[in-house]
């Protein structure tokens, strides 16, 4: 699971990291954070877009862990 933001100065590095993981057969889900900036998760109580993005990321984490029997909901 990798979350980057559209307007993050580290976006390219995050995308390159995801590609490097994929090149070694590590499954990666990238959340692009469209319209968001670096540090957007610090703004969960301020902007609905940040809350929506974290909800999406958390959903992916739950789905990833579910086959392993680690999620209860």
PDB file of N, CA and C in Angstrom:
ATOM      1  N   UNK A   1       0.844  -1.158   0.000  1.00  0.00           N
ATOM      2  CA  UNK A   1       0.000   0.000   0.000  1.00  0.00           C
ATOM      3  C   UNK A   1       0.897   1.231   0.000  1.00  0.00           C
ATOM      4  N   UNK A   2       0.668   2.107  -0.949  1.00  0.00           N
ATOM      5  CA  UNK A   2       1.463   3.318  -1.023  1.00  0.00           C
ATOM      6  C   UNK A   2       0.542   4.480  -1.343  1.00  0.00           C
ATOM      7  N   UNK A   3       0.565   5.502  -0.528  1.00  0.00           N
ATOM      8  CA  UNK A   3      -0.253   6.687  -0.754  1.00  0.00           C
ATOM      9  C   UNK A   3       0.659   7.852  -1.110  1.00  0.00           C
ATOM     10  N   UNK A   4       0.354   8.479  -2.216  1.00  0.00           N
ATOM     11  CA  UNK A   4       1.053   9.691  -2.619  1.00  0.00           C
ATOM     12  C   UNK A   4      -0.012  10.757  -2.839  1.00  0.00           C
ATOM     13  N   UNK A   5       0.391  11.986  -2.940  1.00  0.00           N
ATOM     14  CA  UNK A   5      -0.557  13.062  -3.214  1.00  0.00           C
ATOM     15  C   UNK A   5      -0.213  13.692  -4.557  1.00  0.00           C
ATOM     16  N   UNK A   6      -1.229  14.127  -5.257  1.00  0.00           N
ATOM     17  CA  UNK A   6      -1.028  14.703  -6.589  1.00  0.00           C
ATOM     18  C   UNK A   6      -0.043  15.865  -6.562  1.00  0.00           C
ATOM     19  N   UNK A   7      -0.120  16.688  -5.537  1.00  0.00           N
ATOM     20  CA  UNK A   7       0.748  17.864  -5.455  1.00  0.00           C
ATOM     21  C   UNK A   7       1.801  17.701  -4.365  1.00  0.00           C
ATOM     22  N   UNK A   8       2.421  16.551  -4.347  1.00  0.00           N
ATOM     23  CA  UNK A   8       3.451  16.222  -3.368  1.00  0.00           C
ATOM     24  C   UNK A   8       4.810  16.290  -4.051  1.00  0.00           C
ATOM     25  N   UNK A   9       5.773  17.033  -3.493  1.00  0.00           N
ATOM     26  CA  UNK A   9       7.098  17.084  -4.118  1.00  0.00           C
ATOM     27  C   UNK A   9       7.786  15.712  -4.123  1.00  0.00           C
ATOM     28  N   UNK A  10       7.294  14.771  -3.325  1.00  0.00           N
ATOM     29  CA  UNK A  10       7.877  13.428  -3.285  1.00  0.00           C
ATOM     30  C   UNK A  10       7.080  12.412  -4.106  1.00  0.00           C
ATOM     31  N   UNK A  11       6.105  12.891  -4.863  1.00  0.00           N
ATOM     32  CA  UNK A  11       5.237  12.002  -5.644  1.00  0.00           C
ATOM     33  C   UNK A  11       6.034  11.108  -6.594  1.00  0.00           C
ATOM     34  N   UNK A  12       6.963  11.681  -7.347  1.00  0.00           N
ATOM     35  CA  UNK A  12       7.729  10.892  -8.316  1.00  0.00           C
ATOM     36  C   UNK A  12       8.549   9.806  -7.622  1.00  0.00           C
ATOM     37  N   UNK A  13       9.113  10.123  -6.471  1.00  0.00           N
ATOM     38  CA  UNK A  13       9.886   9.126  -5.723  1.00  0.00           C
ATOM     39  C   UNK A  13       8.970   7.998  -5.231  1.00  0.00           C
ATOM     40  N   UNK A  14       7.782   8.351  -4.776  1.00  0.00           N
ATOM     41  CA  UNK A  14       6.829   7.342  -4.326  1.00  0.00           C
ATOM     42  C   UNK A  14       6.400   6.427  -5.464  1.00  0.00           C
ATOM     43  N   UNK A  15       6.149   7.019  -6.618  1.00  0.00           N
ATOM     44  CA  UNK A  15       5.767   6.231  -7.790  1.00  0.00           C
ATOM     45  C   UNK A  15       6.917   5.331  -8.236  1.00  0.00           C
ATOM     46  N   UNK A  16       8.147   5.853  -8.210  1.00  0.00           N
ATOM     47  CA  UNK A  16       9.318   5.049  -8.574  1.00  0.00           C
ATOM     48  C   UNK A  16       9.497   3.890  -7.595  1.00  0.00           C
ATOM     49  N   UNK A  17       9.259   4.130  -6.327  1.00  0.00           N
ATOM     50  CA  UNK A  17       9.362   3.076  -5.317  1.00  0.00           C
ATOM     51  C   UNK A  17       8.336   1.974  -5.597  1.00  0.00           C
ATOM     52  N   UNK A  18       7.109   2.377  -5.903  1.00  0.00           N
ATOM     53  CA  UNK A  18       6.070   1.395  -6.232  1.00  0.00           C
ATOM     54  C   UNK A  18       6.486   0.565  -7.444  1.00  0.00           C
ATOM     55  N   UNK A  19       7.034   1.214  -8.453  1.00  0.00           N
ATOM     56  CA  UNK A  19       7.478   0.493  -9.646  1.00  0.00           C
ATOM     57  C   UNK A  19       8.626  -0.460  -9.333  1.00  0.00           C
ATOM     58  N   UNK A  20       9.532  -0.039  -8.466  1.00  0.00           N
ATOM     59  CA  UNK A  20      10.648  -0.909  -8.078  1.00  0.00           C
ATOM     60  C   UNK A  20      10.138  -2.132  -7.318  1.00  0.00           C
ATOM     61  N   UNK A  21       9.156  -1.944  -6.453  1.00  0.00           N
ATOM     62  CA  UNK A  21       8.567  -3.074  -5.737  1.00  0.00           C
ATOM     63  C   UNK A  21       7.900  -4.035  -6.709  1.00  0.00           C
ATOM     64  N   UNK A  22       7.142  -3.481  -7.647  1.00  0.00           N
ATOM     65  CA  UNK A  22       6.478  -4.326  -8.652  1.00  0.00           C
ATOM     66  C   UNK A  22       7.495  -5.109  -9.468  1.00  0.00           C
ATOM     67  N   UNK A  23       8.626  -4.496  -9.770  1.00  0.00           N
ATOM     68  CA  UNK A  23       9.677  -5.162 -10.555  1.00  0.00           C
ATOM     69  C   UNK A  23      10.238  -6.376  -9.836  1.00  0.00           C
ATOM     70  N   UNK A  24      10.084  -6.417  -8.516  1.00  0.00           N
ATOM     71  CA  UNK A  24      10.545  -7.576  -7.743  1.00  0.00           C
ATOM     72  C   UNK A  24       9.370  -8.454  -7.322  1.00  0.00           C
ATOM     73  N   UNK A  25       8.253  -8.294  -8.020  1.00  0.00           N
ATOM     74  CA  UNK A  25       7.037  -9.107  -7.814  1.00  0.00           C
ATOM     75  C   UNK A  25       6.333  -8.855  -6.485  1.00  0.00           C
ATOM     76  N   UNK A  26       6.561  -7.687  -5.903  1.00  0.00           N
ATOM     77  CA  UNK A  26       5.828  -7.311  -4.695  1.00  0.00           C
ATOM     78  C   UNK A  26       4.547  -6.602  -5.142  1.00  0.00           C
ATOM     79  N   UNK A  27       3.385  -7.115  -4.729  1.00  0.00           N
ATOM     80  CA  UNK A  27       2.140  -6.444  -5.117  1.00  0.00           C
ATOM     81  C   UNK A  27       2.001  -5.097  -4.409  1.00  0.00           C
ATOM     82  N   UNK A  28       1.662  -4.086  -5.167  1.00  0.00           N
ATOM     83  CA  UNK A  28       1.544  -2.732  -4.622  1.00  0.00           C
ATOM     84  C   UNK A  28       0.261  -2.089  -5.130  1.00  0.00           C
ATOM     85  N   UNK A  29      -0.465  -1.480  -4.222  1.00  0.00           N
ATOM     86  CA  UNK A  29      -1.606  -0.647  -4.578  1.00  0.00           C
ATOM     87  C   UNK A  29      -1.191   0.786  -4.315  1.00  0.00           C
ATOM     88  N   UNK A  30      -1.305   1.628  -5.331  1.00  0.00           N
ATOM     89  CA  UNK A  30      -0.943   3.037  -5.179  1.00  0.00           C
ATOM     90  C   UNK A  30      -2.222   3.864  -5.115  1.00  0.00           C
ATOM     91  N   UNK A  31      -2.295   4.701  -4.109  1.00  0.00           N
ATOM     92  CA  UNK A  31      -3.397   5.648  -3.982  1.00  0.00           C
ATOM     93  C   UNK A  31      -2.854   7.009  -4.406  1.00  0.00           C
ATOM     94  N   UNK A  32      -3.384   7.574  -5.507  1.00  0.00           N
ATOM     95  CA  UNK A  32      -2.796   8.774  -6.092  1.00  0.00           C
ATOM     96  C   UNK A  32      -3.110  10.090  -5.388  1.00  0.00           C
ATOM     97  N   UNK A  33      -4.054  10.137  -4.509  1.00  0.00           N
ATOM     98  CA  UNK A  33      -4.352  11.365  -3.781  1.00  0.00           C
ATOM     99  C   UNK A  33      -4.652  12.542  -4.693  1.00  0.00           C
ATOM    100  N   UNK A  34      -5.538  12.333  -5.660  1.00  0.00           N
ATOM    101  CA  UNK A  34      -5.852  13.378  -6.636  1.00  0.00           C
ATOM    102  C   UNK A  34      -6.350  14.655  -5.953  1.00  0.00           C
ATOM    103  N   UNK A  35      -5.739  15.757  -6.321  1.00  0.00           N
ATOM    104  CA  UNK A  35      -6.114  17.056  -5.779  1.00  0.00           C
ATOM    105  C   UNK A  35      -5.544  17.357  -4.409  1.00  0.00           C
ATOM    106  N   UNK A  36      -4.751  16.443  -3.854  1.00  0.00           N
ATOM    107  CA  UNK A  36      -4.235  16.620  -2.498  1.00  0.00           C
ATOM    108  C   UNK A  36      -2.766  17.021  -2.490  1.00  0.00           C
ATOM    109  N   UNK A  37      -2.323  17.528  -1.343  1.00  0.00           N
ATOM    110  CA  UNK A  37      -0.943  17.963  -1.166  1.00  0.00           C
ATOM    111  C   UNK A  37      -0.240  17.053  -0.162  1.00  0.00           C
ATOM    112  N   UNK A  38       1.086  17.155  -0.125  1.00  0.00           N
ATOM    113  CA  UNK A  38       1.870  16.425   0.863  1.00  0.00           C
ATOM    114  C   UNK A  38       1.373  16.804   2.262  1.00  0.00           C
ATOM    115  N   UNK A  39       1.222  15.827   3.102  1.00  0.00           N
ATOM    116  CA  UNK A  39       0.744  16.104   4.459  1.00  0.00           C
ATOM    117  C   UNK A  39      -0.764  16.182   4.565  1.00  0.00           C
ATOM    118  N   UNK A  40      -1.467  15.757   3.527  1.00  0.00           N
ATOM    119  CA  UNK A  40      -2.931  15.898   3.516  1.00  0.00           C
ATOM    120  C   UNK A  40      -3.599  15.141   4.667  1.00  0.00           C
ATOM    121  N   UNK A  41      -2.993  14.058   5.139  1.00  0.00           N
ATOM    122  CA  UNK A  41      -3.629  13.301   6.216  1.00  0.00           C
ATOM    123  C   UNK A  41      -3.567  14.038   7.553  1.00  0.00           C
ATOM    124  N   UNK A  42      -2.788  15.103   7.612  1.00  0.00           N
ATOM    125  CA  UNK A  42      -2.804  15.958   8.795  1.00  0.00           C
ATOM    126  C   UNK A  42      -4.035  16.863   8.807  1.00  0.00           C
ATOM    127  N   UNK A  43      -4.781  16.864   7.709  1.00  0.00           N
ATOM    128  CA  UNK A  43      -5.936  17.759   7.568  1.00  0.00           C
ATOM    129  C   UNK A  43      -7.261  17.010   7.588  1.00  0.00           C
ATOM    130  N   UNK A  44      -7.299  15.854   8.230  1.00  0.00           N
ATOM    131  CA  UNK A  44      -8.511  15.029   8.223  1.00  0.00           C
ATOM    132  C   UNK A  44      -9.728  15.769   8.767  1.00  0.00           C
ATOM    133  N   UNK A  45      -9.550  16.585   9.760  1.00  0.00           N
ATOM    134  CA  UNK A  45     -10.675  17.324  10.323  1.00  0.00           C
ATOM    135  C   UNK A  45     -10.947  18.635   9.615  1.00  0.00           C
ATOM    136  N   UNK A  46     -10.158  18.935   8.601  1.00  0.00           N
ATOM    137  CA  UNK A  46     -10.277  20.226   7.927  1.00  0.00           C
ATOM    138  C   UNK A  46     -10.908  20.099   6.540  1.00  0.00           C
ATOM    139  N   UNK A  47     -10.561  19.048   5.822  1.00  0.00           N
ATOM    140  CA  UNK A  47     -11.043  18.909   4.457  1.00  0.00           C
ATOM    141  C   UNK A  47     -11.631  17.518   4.210  1.00  0.00           C
ATOM    142  N   UNK A  48     -12.769  17.493   3.556  1.00  0.00           N
ATOM    143  CA  UNK A  48     -13.431  16.225   3.250  1.00  0.00           C
ATOM    144  C   UNK A  48     -12.598  15.393   2.282  1.00  0.00           C
ATOM    145  N   UNK A  49     -11.847  16.033   1.407  1.00  0.00           N
ATOM    146  CA  UNK A  49     -11.030  15.306   0.426  1.00  0.00           C
ATOM    147  C   UNK A  49      -9.977  14.442   1.131  1.00  0.00           C
ATOM    148  N   UNK A  50      -9.367  14.969   2.167  1.00  0.00           N
ATOM    149  CA  UNK A  50      -8.377  14.201   2.922  1.00  0.00           C
ATOM    150  C   UNK A  50      -9.053  13.030   3.625  1.00  0.00           C
ATOM    151  N   UNK A  51     -10.217  13.262   4.192  1.00  0.00           N
ATOM    152  CA  UNK A  51     -10.953  12.188   4.876  1.00  0.00           C
ATOM    153  C   UNK A  51     -11.358  11.096   3.883  1.00  0.00           C
ATOM    154  N   UNK A  52     -11.821  11.500   2.710  1.00  0.00           N
ATOM    155  CA  UNK A  52     -12.212  10.530   1.688  1.00  0.00           C
ATOM    156  C   UNK A  52     -11.019   9.687   1.249  1.00  0.00           C
ATOM    157  N   UNK A  53      -9.860  10.323   1.108  1.00  0.00           N
ATOM    158  CA  UNK A  53      -8.666   9.605   0.671  1.00  0.00           C
ATOM    159  C   UNK A  53      -8.211   8.604   1.743  1.00  0.00           C
ATOM    160  N   UNK A  54      -8.212   9.002   2.992  1.00  0.00           N
ATOM    161  CA  UNK A  54      -7.793   8.070   4.043  1.00  0.00           C
ATOM    162  C   UNK A  54      -8.788   6.917   4.146  1.00  0.00           C
ATOM    163  N   UNK A  55     -10.068   7.193   3.934  1.00  0.00           N
ATOM    164  CA  UNK A  55     -11.057   6.110   3.932  1.00  0.00           C
ATOM    165  C   UNK A  55     -10.758   5.106   2.828  1.00  0.00           C
ATOM    166  N   UNK A  56     -10.373   5.600   1.664  1.00  0.00           N
ATOM    167  CA  UNK A  56     -10.029   4.732   0.540  1.00  0.00           C
ATOM    168  C   UNK A  56      -8.784   3.900   0.850  1.00  0.00           C
ATOM    169  N   UNK A  57      -7.790   4.524   1.413  1.00  0.00           N
ATOM    170  CA  UNK A  57      -6.557   3.817   1.774  1.00  0.00           C
ATOM    171  C   UNK A  57      -6.856   2.748   2.828  1.00  0.00           C
ATOM    172  N   UNK A  58      -7.617   3.101   3.836  1.00  0.00           N
ATOM    173  CA  UNK A  58      -7.941   2.140   4.895  1.00  0.00           C
ATOM    174  C   UNK A  58      -8.769   0.973   4.360  1.00  0.00           C
ATOM    175  N   UNK A  59      -9.660   1.249   3.439  1.00  0.00           N
ATOM    176  CA  UNK A  59     -10.431   0.177   2.808  1.00  0.00           C
ATOM    177  C   UNK A  59      -9.492  -0.796   2.096  1.00  0.00           C
ATOM    178  N   UNK A  60      -8.517  -0.270   1.379  1.00  0.00           N
ATOM    179  CA  UNK A  60      -7.547  -1.126   0.685  1.00  0.00           C
ATOM    180  C   UNK A  60      -6.730  -1.960   1.662  1.00  0.00           C
ATOM    181  N   UNK A  61      -6.353  -1.368   2.776  1.00  0.00           N
ATOM    182  CA  UNK A  61      -5.606  -2.114   3.790  1.00  0.00           C
ATOM    183  C   UNK A  61      -6.463  -3.263   4.314  1.00  0.00           C
ATOM    184  N   UNK A  62      -7.728  -2.970   4.625  1.00  0.00           N
ATOM    185  CA  UNK A  62      -8.625  -4.028   5.115  1.00  0.00           C
ATOM    186  C   UNK A  62      -8.769  -5.149   4.086  1.00  0.00           C
ATOM    187  N   UNK A  63      -8.948  -4.775   2.820  1.00  0.00           N
ATOM    188  CA  UNK A  63      -9.106  -5.782   1.772  1.00  0.00           C
ATOM    189  C   UNK A  63      -7.830  -6.597   1.586  1.00  0.00           C
ATOM    190  N   UNK A  64      -6.693  -5.967   1.752  1.00  0.00           N
ATOM    191  CA  UNK A  64      -5.422  -6.671   1.618  1.00  0.00           C
ATOM    192  C   UNK A  64      -5.240  -7.675   2.751  1.00  0.00           C
ATOM    193  N   UNK A  65      -5.625  -7.299   3.948  1.00  0.00           N
ATOM    194  CA  UNK A  65      -5.445  -8.170   5.107  1.00  0.00           C
ATOM    195  C   UNK A  65      -6.523  -9.237   5.250  1.00  0.00           C
ATOM    196  N   UNK A  66      -7.682  -9.009   4.680  1.00  0.00           N
ATOM    197  CA  UNK A  66      -8.803  -9.931   4.834  1.00  0.00           C
ATOM    198  C   UNK A  66      -8.450 -11.376   4.453  1.00  0.00           C
ATOM    199  N   UNK A  67      -7.805 -11.639   3.318  1.00  0.00           N
ATOM    200  CA  UNK A  67      -7.480 -13.032   2.995  1.00  0.00           C
ATOM    201  C   UNK A  67      -6.545 -13.683   4.011  1.00  0.00           C
ATOM    202  N   UNK A  68      -5.838 -12.886   4.777  1.00  0.00           N
ATOM    203  CA  UNK A  68      -4.926 -13.424   5.777  1.00  0.00           C
ATOM    204  C   UNK A  68      -5.635 -13.697   7.097  1.00  0.00           C
ATOM    205  N   UNK A  69      -6.918 -13.359   7.162  1.00  0.00           N
ATOM    206  CA  UNK A  69      -7.667 -13.583   8.377  1.00  0.00           C
ATOM    207  C   UNK A  69      -7.361 -12.599   9.480  1.00  0.00           C
ATOM    208  N   UNK A  70      -6.863 -11.420   9.124  1.00  0.00           N
ATOM    209  CA  UNK A  70      -6.455 -10.464  10.158  1.00  0.00           C
ATOM    210  C   UNK A  70      -7.453  -9.348  10.382  1.00  0.00           C
ATOM    211  N   UNK A  71      -8.497  -9.293   9.582  1.00  0.00           N
ATOM    212  CA  UNK A  71      -9.523  -8.271   9.797  1.00  0.00           C
ATOM    213  C   UNK A  71     -10.789  -8.929  10.308  1.00  0.00           C
ATOM    214  N   UNK A  72     -11.435  -8.265  11.205  1.00  0.00           N
ATOM    215  CA  UNK A  72     -12.620  -8.848  11.832  1.00  0.00           C
ATOM    216  C   UNK A  72     -13.920  -8.306  11.278  1.00  0.00           C
ATOM    217  N   UNK A  73     -13.903  -7.149  10.614  1.00  0.00           N
ATOM    218  CA  UNK A  73     -15.181  -6.557  10.197  1.00  0.00           C
ATOM    219  C   UNK A  73     -15.628  -7.015   8.879  1.00  0.00           C
TER     220      UNK A  73
END
